[in-house]
Coordinates of C-alpha atoms and ligand atoms in Angstrom, one line a residue:
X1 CA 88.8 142.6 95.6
X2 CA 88.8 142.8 91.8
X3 CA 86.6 141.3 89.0
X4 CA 88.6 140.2 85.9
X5 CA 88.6 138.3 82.8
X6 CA 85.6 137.4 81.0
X7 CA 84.7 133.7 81.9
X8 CA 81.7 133.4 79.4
X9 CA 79.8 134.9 77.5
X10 CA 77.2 133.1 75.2
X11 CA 73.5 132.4 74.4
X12 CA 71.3 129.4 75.3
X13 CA 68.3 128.1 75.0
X14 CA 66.4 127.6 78.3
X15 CA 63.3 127.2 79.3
X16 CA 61.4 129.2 81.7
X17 CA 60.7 128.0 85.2
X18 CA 56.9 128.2 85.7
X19 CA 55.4 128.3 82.1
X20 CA 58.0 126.1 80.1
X21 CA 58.3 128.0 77.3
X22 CA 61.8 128.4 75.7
X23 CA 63.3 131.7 76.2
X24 CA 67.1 132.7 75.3
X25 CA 69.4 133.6 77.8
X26 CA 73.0 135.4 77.5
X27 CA 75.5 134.5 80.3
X28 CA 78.2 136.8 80.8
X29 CA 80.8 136.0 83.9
X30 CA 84.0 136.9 85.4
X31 CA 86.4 135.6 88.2
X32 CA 86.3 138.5 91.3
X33 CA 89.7 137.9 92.9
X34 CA 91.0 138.8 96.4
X35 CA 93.9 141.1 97.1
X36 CA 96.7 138.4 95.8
X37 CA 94.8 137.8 92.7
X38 CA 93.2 134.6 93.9
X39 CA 90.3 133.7 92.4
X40 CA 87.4 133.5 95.0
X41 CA 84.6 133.2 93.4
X42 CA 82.4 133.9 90.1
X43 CA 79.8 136.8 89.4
X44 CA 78.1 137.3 86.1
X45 CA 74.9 138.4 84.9
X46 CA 72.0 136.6 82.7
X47 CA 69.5 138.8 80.8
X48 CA 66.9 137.2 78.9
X49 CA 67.8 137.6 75.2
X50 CA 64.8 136.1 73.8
X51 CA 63.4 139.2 71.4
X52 CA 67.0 139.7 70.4
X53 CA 67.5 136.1 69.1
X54 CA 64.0 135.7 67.5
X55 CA 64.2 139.1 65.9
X56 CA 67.7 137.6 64.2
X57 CA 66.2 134.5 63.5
X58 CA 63.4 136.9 61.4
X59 CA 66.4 139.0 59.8
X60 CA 68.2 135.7 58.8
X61 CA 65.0 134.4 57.7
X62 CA 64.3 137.7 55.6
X63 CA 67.5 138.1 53.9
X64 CA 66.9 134.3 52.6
X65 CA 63.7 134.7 51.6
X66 CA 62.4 137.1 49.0
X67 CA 59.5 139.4 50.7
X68 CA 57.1 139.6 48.1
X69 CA 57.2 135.9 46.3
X70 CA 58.4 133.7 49.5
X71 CA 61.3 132.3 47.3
X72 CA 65.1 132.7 47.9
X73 CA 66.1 135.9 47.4
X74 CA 69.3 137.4 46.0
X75 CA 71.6 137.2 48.6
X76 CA 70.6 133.6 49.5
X77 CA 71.0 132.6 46.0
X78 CA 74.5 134.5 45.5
X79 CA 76.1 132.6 49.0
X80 CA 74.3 129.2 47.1
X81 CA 76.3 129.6 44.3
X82 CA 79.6 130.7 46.0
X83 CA 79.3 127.0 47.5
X84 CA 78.6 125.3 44.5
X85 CA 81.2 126.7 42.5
X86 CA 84.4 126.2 44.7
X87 CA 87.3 124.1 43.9
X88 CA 86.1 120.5 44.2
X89 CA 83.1 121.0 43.5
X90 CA 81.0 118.5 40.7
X91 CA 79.0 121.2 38.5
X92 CA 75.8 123.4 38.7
X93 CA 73.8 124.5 36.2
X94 CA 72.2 128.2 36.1
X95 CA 69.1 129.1 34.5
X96 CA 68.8 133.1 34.2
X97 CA 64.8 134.3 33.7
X98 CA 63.6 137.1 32.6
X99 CA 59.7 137.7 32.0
X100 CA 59.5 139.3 28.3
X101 CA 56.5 141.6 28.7
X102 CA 56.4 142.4 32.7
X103 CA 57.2 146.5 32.1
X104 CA 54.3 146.6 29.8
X105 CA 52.2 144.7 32.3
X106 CA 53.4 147.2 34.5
X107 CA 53.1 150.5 33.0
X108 CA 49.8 149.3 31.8
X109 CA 48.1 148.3 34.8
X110 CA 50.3 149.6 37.8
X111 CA 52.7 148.6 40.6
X112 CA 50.0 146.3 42.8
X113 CA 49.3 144.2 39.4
X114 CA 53.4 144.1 38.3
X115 CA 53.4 142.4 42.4
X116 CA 50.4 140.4 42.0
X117 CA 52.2 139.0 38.0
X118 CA 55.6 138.5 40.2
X119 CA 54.3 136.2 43.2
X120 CA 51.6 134.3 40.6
X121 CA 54.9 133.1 38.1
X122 CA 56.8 132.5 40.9
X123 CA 54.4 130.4 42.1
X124 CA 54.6 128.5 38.8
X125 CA 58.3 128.3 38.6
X126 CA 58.7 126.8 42.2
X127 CA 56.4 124.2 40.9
X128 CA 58.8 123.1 38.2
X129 CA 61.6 123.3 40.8
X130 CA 62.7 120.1 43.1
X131 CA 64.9 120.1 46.0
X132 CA 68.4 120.5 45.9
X133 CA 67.6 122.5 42.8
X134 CA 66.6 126.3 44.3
X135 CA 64.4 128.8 42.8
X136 CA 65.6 133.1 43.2
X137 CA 64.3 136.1 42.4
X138 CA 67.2 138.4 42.1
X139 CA 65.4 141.9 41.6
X140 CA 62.7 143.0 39.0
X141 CA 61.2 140.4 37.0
X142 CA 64.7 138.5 37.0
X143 CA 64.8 134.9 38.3
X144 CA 67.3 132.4 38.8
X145 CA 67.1 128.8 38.9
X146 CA 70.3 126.5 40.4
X147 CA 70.8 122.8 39.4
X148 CA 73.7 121.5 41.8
X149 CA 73.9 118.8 39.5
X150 CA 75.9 118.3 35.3
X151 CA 73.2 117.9 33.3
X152 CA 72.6 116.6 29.6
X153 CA 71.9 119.0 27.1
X154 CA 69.0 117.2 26.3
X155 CA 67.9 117.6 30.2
X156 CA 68.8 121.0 30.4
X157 CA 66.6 121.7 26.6
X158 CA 63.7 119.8 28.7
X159 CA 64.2 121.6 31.5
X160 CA 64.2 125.4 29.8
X161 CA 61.0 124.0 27.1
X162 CA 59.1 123.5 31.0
X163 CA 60.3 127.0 32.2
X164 CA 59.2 128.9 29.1
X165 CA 56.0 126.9 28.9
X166 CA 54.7 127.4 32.6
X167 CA 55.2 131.2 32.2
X168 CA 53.6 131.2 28.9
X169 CA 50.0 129.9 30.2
X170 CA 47.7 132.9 30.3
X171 CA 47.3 134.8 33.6
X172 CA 43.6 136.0 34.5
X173 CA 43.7 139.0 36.8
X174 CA 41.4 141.9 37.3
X175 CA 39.5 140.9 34.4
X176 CA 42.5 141.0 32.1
X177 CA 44.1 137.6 29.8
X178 CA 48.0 138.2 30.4
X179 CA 50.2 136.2 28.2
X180 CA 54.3 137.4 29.6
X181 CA 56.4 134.5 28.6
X182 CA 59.7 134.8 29.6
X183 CA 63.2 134.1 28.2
X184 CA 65.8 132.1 29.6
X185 CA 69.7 132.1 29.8
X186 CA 71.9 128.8 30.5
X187 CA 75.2 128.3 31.5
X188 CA 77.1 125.8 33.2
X189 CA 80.2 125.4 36.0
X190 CA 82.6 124.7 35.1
X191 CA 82.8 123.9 31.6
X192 CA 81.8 127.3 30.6
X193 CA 82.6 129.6 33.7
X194 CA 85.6 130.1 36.6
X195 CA 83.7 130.8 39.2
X196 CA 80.6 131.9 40.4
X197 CA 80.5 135.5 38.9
X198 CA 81.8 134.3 35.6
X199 CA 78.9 132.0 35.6
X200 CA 76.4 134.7 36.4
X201 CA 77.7 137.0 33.5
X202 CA 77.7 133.9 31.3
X203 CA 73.9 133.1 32.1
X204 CA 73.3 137.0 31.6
X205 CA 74.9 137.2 28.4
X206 CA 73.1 134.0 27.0
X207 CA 69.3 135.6 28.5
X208 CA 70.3 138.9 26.5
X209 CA 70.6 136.7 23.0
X210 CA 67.7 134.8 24.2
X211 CA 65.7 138.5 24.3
X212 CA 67.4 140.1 21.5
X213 CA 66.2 136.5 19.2
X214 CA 62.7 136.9 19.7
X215 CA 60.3 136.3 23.2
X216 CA 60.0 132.7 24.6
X217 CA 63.3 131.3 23.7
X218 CA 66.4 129.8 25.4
X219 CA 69.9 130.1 24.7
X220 CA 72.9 128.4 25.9
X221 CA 76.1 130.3 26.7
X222 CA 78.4 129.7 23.8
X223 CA 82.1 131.5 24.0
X224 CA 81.8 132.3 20.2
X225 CA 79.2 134.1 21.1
X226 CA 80.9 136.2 23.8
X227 CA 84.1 137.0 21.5
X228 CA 81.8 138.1 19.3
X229 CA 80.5 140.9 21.7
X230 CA 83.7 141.8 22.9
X231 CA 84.4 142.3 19.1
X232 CA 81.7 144.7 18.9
X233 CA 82.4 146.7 22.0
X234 CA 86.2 147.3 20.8
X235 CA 84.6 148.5 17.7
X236 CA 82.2 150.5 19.8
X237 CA 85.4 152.0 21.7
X238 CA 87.0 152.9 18.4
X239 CA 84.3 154.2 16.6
X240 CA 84.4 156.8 19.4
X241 CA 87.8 157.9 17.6
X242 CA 86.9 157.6 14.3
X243 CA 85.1 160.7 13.6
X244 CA 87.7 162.9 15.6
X245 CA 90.6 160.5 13.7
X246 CA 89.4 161.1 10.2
X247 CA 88.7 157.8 9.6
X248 CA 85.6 157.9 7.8
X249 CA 85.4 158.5 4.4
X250 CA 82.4 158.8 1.8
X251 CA 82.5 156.7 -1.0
X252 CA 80.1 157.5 -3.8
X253 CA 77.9 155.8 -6.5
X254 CA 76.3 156.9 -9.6
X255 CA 72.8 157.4 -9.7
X256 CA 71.8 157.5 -13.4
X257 CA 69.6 158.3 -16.2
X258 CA 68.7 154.6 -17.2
X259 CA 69.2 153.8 -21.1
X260 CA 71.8 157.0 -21.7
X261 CA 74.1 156.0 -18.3
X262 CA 74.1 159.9 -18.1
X263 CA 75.1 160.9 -14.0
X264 CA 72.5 162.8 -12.7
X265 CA 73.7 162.6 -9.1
X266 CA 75.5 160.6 -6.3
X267 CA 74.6 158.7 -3.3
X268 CA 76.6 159.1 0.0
X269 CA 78.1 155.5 1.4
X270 CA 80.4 155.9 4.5
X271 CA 83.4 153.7 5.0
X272 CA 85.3 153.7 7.8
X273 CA 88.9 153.0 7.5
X274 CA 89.8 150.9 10.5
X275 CA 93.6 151.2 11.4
X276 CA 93.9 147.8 12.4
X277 CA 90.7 145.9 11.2
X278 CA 90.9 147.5 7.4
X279 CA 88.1 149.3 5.8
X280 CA 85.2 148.5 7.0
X281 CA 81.7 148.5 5.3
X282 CA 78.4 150.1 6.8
X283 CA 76.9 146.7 7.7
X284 CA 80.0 146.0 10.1
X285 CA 79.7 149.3 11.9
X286 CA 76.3 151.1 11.6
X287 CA 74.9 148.4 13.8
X288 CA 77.4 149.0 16.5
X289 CA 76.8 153.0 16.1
X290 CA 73.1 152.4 16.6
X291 CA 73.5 150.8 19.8
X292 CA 76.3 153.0 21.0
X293 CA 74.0 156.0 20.3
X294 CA 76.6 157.1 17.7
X295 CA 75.0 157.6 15.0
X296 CA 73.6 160.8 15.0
X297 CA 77.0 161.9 15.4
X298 CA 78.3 159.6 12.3
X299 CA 75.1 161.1 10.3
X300 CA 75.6 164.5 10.7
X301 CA 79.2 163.7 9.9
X302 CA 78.5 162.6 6.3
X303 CA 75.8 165.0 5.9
X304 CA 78.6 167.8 6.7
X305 CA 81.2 166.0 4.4
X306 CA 78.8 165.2 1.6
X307 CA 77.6 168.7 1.6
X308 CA 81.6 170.1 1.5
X309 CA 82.1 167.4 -1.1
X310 CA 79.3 168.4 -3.5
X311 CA 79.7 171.8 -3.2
X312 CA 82.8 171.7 -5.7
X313 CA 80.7 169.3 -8.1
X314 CA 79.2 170.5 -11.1
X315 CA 75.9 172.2 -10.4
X316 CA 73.4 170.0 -12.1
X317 CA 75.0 166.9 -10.4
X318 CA 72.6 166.1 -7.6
X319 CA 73.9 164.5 -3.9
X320 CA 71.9 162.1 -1.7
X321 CA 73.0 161.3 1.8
X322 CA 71.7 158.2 4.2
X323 CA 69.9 159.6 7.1
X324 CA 69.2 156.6 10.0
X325 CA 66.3 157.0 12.0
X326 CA 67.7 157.7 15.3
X327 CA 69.3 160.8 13.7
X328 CA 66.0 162.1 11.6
X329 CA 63.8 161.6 15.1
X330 CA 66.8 164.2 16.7
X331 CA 64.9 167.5 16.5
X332 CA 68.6 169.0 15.9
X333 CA 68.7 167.7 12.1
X334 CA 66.8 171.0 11.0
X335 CA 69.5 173.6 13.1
X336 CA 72.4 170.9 11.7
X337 CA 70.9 170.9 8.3
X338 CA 70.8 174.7 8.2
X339 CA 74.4 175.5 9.4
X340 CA 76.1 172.4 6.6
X341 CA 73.9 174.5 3.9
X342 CA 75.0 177.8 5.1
X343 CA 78.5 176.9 5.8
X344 CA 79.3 175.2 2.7
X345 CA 76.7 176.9 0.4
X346 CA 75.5 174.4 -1.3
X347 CA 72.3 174.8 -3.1
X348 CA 69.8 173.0 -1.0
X349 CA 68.1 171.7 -3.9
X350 CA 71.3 169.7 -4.9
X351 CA 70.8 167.8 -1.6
X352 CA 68.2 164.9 -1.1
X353 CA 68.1 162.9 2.2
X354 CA 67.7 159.3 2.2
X355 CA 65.2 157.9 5.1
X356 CA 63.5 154.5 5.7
X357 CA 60.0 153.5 6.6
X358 CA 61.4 153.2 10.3
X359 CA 62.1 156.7 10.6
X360 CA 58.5 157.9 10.2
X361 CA 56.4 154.8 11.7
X362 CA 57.4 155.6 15.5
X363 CA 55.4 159.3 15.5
X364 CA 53.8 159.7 12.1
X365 CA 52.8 163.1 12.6
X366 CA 55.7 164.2 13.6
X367 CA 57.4 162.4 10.9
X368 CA 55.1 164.6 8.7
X369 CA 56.4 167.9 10.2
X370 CA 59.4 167.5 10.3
X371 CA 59.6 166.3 6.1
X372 CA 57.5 169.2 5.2
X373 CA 60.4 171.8 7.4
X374 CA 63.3 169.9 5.5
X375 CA 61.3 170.3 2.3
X376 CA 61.2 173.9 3.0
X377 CA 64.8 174.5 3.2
X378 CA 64.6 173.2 -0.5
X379 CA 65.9 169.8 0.2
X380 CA 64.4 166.9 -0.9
X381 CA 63.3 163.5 1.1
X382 CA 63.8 160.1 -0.9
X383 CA 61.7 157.1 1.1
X384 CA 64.9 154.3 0.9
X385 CA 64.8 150.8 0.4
X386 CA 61.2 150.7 -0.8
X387 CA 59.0 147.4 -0.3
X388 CA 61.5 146.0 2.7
X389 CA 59.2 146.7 5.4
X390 CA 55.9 147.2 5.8
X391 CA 55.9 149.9 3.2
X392 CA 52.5 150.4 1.5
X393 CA 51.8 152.8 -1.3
X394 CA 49.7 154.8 0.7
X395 CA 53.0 156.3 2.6
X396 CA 53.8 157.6 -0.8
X397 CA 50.2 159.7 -0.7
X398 CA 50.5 160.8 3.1
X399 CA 54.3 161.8 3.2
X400 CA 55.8 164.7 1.2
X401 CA 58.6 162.4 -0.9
X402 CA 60.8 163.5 -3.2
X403 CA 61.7 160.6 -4.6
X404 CA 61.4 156.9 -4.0
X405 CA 64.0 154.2 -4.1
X406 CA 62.8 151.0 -4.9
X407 CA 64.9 148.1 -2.9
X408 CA 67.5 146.1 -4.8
X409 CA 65.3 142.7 -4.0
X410 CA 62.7 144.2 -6.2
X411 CA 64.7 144.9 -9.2
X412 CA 67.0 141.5 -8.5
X413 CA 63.3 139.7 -9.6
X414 CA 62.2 141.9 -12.3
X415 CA 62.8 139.9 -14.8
X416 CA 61.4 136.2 -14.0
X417 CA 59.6 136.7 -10.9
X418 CA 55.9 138.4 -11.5
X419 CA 55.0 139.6 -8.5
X420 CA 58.0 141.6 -7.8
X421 CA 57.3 143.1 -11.6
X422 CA 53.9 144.1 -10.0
X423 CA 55.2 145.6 -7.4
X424 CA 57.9 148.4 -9.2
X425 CA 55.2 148.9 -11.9
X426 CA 52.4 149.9 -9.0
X427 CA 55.2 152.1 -7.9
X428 CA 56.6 153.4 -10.5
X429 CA 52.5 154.3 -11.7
X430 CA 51.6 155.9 -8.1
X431 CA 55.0 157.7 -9.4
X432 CA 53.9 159.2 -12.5
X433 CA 50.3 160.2 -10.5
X434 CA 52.2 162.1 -7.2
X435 CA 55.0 163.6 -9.6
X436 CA 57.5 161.3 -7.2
X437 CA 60.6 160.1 -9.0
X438 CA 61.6 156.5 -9.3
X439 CA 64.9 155.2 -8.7
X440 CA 65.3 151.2 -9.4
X441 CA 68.4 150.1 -6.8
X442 CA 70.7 147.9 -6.9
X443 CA 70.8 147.0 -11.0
X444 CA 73.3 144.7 -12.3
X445 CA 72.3 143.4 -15.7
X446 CA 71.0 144.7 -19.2
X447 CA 68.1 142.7 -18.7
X448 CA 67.3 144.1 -15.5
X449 CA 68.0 147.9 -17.4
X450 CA 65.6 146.6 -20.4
X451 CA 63.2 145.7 -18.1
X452 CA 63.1 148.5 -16.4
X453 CA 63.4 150.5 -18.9
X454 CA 60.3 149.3 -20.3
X455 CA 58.7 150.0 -17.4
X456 CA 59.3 153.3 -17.9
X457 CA 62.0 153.8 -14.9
X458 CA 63.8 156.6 -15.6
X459 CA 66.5 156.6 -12.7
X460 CA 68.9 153.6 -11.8
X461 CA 71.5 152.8 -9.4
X462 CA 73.5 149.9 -9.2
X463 CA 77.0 148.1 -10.2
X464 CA 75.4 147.9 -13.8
X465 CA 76.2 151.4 -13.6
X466 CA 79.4 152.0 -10.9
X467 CA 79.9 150.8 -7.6
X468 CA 80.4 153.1 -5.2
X469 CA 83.8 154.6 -5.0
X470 CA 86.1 157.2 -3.4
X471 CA 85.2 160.9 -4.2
X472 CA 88.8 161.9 -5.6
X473 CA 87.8 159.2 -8.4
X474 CA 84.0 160.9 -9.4
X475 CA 86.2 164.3 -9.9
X476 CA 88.0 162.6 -11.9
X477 CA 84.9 161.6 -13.8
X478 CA 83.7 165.4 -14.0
X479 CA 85.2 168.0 -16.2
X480 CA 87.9 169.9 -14.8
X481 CA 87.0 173.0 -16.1
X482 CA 84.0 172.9 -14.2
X483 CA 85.6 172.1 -11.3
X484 CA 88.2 175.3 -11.3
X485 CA 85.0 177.7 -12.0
X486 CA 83.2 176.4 -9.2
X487 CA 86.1 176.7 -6.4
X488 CA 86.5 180.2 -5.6
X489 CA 82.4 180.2 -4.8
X490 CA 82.9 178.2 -2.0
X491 CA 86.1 179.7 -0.3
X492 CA 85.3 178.4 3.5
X493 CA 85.1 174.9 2.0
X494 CA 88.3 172.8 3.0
X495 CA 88.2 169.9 0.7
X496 CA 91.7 167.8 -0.6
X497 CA 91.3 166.5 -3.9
X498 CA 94.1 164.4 -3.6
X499 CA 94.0 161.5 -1.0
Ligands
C2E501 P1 71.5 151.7 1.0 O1 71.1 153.1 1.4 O2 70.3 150.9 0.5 O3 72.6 151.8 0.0 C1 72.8 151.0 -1.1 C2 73.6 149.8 -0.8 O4 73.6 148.9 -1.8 C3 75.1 150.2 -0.7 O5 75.7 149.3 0.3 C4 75.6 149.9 -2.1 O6 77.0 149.6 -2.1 C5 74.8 148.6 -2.4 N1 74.6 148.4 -3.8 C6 74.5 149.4 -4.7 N2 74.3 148.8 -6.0 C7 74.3 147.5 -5.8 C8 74.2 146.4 -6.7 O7 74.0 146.5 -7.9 N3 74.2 145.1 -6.2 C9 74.4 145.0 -4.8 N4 74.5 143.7 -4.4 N5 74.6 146.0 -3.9 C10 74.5 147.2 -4.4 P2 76.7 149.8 1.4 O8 77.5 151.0 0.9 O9 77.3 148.7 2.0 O10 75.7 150.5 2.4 C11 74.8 149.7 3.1 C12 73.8 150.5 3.9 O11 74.4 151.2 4.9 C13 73.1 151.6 3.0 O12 72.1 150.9 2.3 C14 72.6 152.5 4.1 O13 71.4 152.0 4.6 C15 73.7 152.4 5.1 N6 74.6 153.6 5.0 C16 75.6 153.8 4.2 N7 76.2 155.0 4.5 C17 75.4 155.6 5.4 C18 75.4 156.9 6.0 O14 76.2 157.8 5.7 N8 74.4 157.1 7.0 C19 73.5 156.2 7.3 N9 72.6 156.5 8.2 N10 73.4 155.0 6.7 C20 74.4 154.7 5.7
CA502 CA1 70.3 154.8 0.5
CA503 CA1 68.5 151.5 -0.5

């Protein structure tokens, strides 16, 4: 005799003799055979497979069901939208959420409270939500919400308004009044998205200009949008290149007595010449840099150049480079700043940094520190773009300034708008008091220089006076002779005059 061939093998649901609860059973059987391979008769076995089968039941249930907030969880929500995105298929819409203050909350009060925040706007959000619609938390403080239905713009505006609104309500726990919001990110199948991970990423990318446009707003995906990004991530790419490539230049405007037009120095503007997109101006790239974490790289770049560049200029003309504050709050602008000077043996006092407002507000003391061991090298600190921010005079009595720049917006109302007349004269007095020189930005008229001028502003920069331009074109403007006495101190300087 020989037992063969698997007859069956599957689960049931049966119910127990005596008590009549239902139990699960697995069956498994096979034919025995006599000698000639006859079959004779059937044996099998049947184990009770209840624990097994309630214990899948639980792991099905908890890989639908988000643990901590009872809603569907990530990989329900992913398989949800795999369905309603396949061929056929009418349209969904996708709501992406995302709370705006929740790390805060978080950090702030701990772990248990984040949980408690979670399952409390969850609670909210299901409210809003009716069936077939479904409600996700995909990880964090990130929520989802599925429409398996086209709907109006109008309806999907409503719908986003009633999101935002029931996480803005206040939360009370442990004795604190939480206000999160939240931001939301719409995009719909399939006019806007291929498939289910192109709707995602399309959601995603419409929550992140949601965030990046203030808290408690909505956005819906818009392609423009997205070419725009890409855009900006091939710039990102070859900005990479650009340094190494020699693709940045420094172009340089006058800074000027005001009245005479005598140059008393330069300031430092970086172009980049883009070998497909053209030359580029600081507002199309520095923004990109920023966000790449670039631009302490490009900063210590045109410090370097600047430095090489002005080393060969006539002694008394002075040179003033941009510093952003991502680079000053480096602590390696001191050993960078040190090595430029040394290397190309400038005379520090010829240099003068450029920094905004932002690049002291984060750590003040610090800030402080740091100006007062740049000062000490001998070179000076100007406070750029004054009055653009929250600049007060006071910053001009705590910090160490050199100089001030006041912004171009001041000086573009001089002349018929009082308060901005106000405004460079209280500067220009606190000035005179803190020995802190002046310079009036961004001048274009001879009213705007008579103004000022009357004012008692000494320095001006503007097109008035030049716009900025390429460095072989301001040794042009000094004297030659100069120039050819000044070389052979600075032999280790490798600059070409001719472009
Ligand atoms: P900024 O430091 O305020 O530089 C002055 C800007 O105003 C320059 O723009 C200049 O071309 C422009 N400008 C000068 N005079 C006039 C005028 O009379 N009228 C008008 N309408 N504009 C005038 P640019 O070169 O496009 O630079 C823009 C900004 O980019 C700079 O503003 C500075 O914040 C930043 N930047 C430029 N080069 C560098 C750099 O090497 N490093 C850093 N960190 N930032 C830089
Ligand atoms: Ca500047
Ligand atoms: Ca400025």
């Amino acid at each position: 005799m020989k037992s063969e061939g698997r007859v069956k093998d599957f689960v049931s649901e049966v119910y127990r003799h005596r008590t009549r609860e239902v139990i699960w059973i697995t069956e498994n059987a096979w034919y025995v055979r006599d000698g000639d391979g006859n079959p004779i008769f059937i044996e099998g076995t049947i184990q009770d497979a209840t624990d097994r089968i309630t214990n899948l039941a639980f792991v099905e249930r908890q890989a639908n069901l988000d643990t901590l907030t009872g809603v569907a969880s990530r990989f329900r929500f992913l398989r949800c939208l795999e369905e309603e995105t396949l061929p056929g298929k009418t349209g969904c819409t996708l709501y992406s959420i995302d709370f705006d203050r929740f790390k805060e909350v978080n950090d702030l009060l701990g772990h248990a409270t984040g949980d408690l925040v979670l399952k409390l706007l969850a609670k909210r959000l299901q409210s809003i939500v009716n069936e077939p619609s479904i409600l996700a938390r995909l990880g964090g403080d990130e929520f989802a919400i599925l429409q398996p239905s086209l709907n109006s713009q109008s309806s999907i505006e409503a719908m986003a308004k009633k999101i935002i609104a029931s996480l803005r309500e206040p939360l009370r726990i442990s004795g604190h009044d939480l206000t999160l919001g939240a931001s939301v990110g719409i995009s719909m199948f399939p006019s806007q998205a291929t498939g289910a991970e192109d709707l995602l990423g399309n959601a995603d990318f419409a929550l992140f200009q949601a965030k990046a446009a203030g808290r408690n707003g909505f956005r819906i995906f818009d392609l423009e949008l997205r070419s725009d990004i890409q855009h900006r991530k091939e710039l990102e790419q070859d900005l990479r290149d650009a340094i190494t490539g020699e693709q940045l230049e420094l172009y340089y405007q006058p800074i000027v007595e005001g009245g005479t037009g005598v140059v008393q120095g330069y300031e430092a503007l970086m172009r980049w010449n883009h070998p497909k997109r053209g030359f580029l101006p600081p507002s199309q790239f520095i923004p990109v840099a920023e966000d790449a974490g670039l631009m302490t790289d490009l900063g210590n770049w045109a410090i370097k150049r600047a430095c090489q560049q002005a080393a060969i200029l006539p002694p008394h003309i002075m040179i003033a480079v941009n510093v952003s504050p991502s680079q000053f709050r480096s602590a390696s602008i001191l050993v960078k700043l040190r090595r430029v000077l040394e290397e190309t043996r400038l005379d520090p006092k010829r240099l003068i940094l450029e920094i905004t407002e932002t690049a002291i507000l984060t750590d003040e003391a610090l800030a402080e520190k740091l100006l007062r061991e740049i000062q000490a090298l001998g070179v000076g600190i100007a406070l750029d773009d004054f009055g653009t921010g929250f600049s007060s005079l006071s910053y001009l009595q705590r910090f160490p300034f050199n100089k001030v720049k006041i912004d171009r917006s001041f000086v573009a109302g001089i002349v018929d708008q009082p308060a901005n007349l106000a405004v460079i004269r209280a500067v220009l007095g606190i000035g005179r008091d803190l020995g802190i020189k002046v310079v009036a930005e961004g001048v274009e008229t001879k009213m705007q220089v008579d103004a000022l001028l009357q004012e008692g502003c000494k320095l001006m920069q503007g097109y008035y006076y030049g716009k900025p331009k390429p460095y072989v074109e301001i040794v042009g403007d000094q004297s030659v002779a100069e120039l050819s006495t000044l070389i052979p101190k600075a032999p280790d300087t490798k600059i070409r005059l001719v472009r």
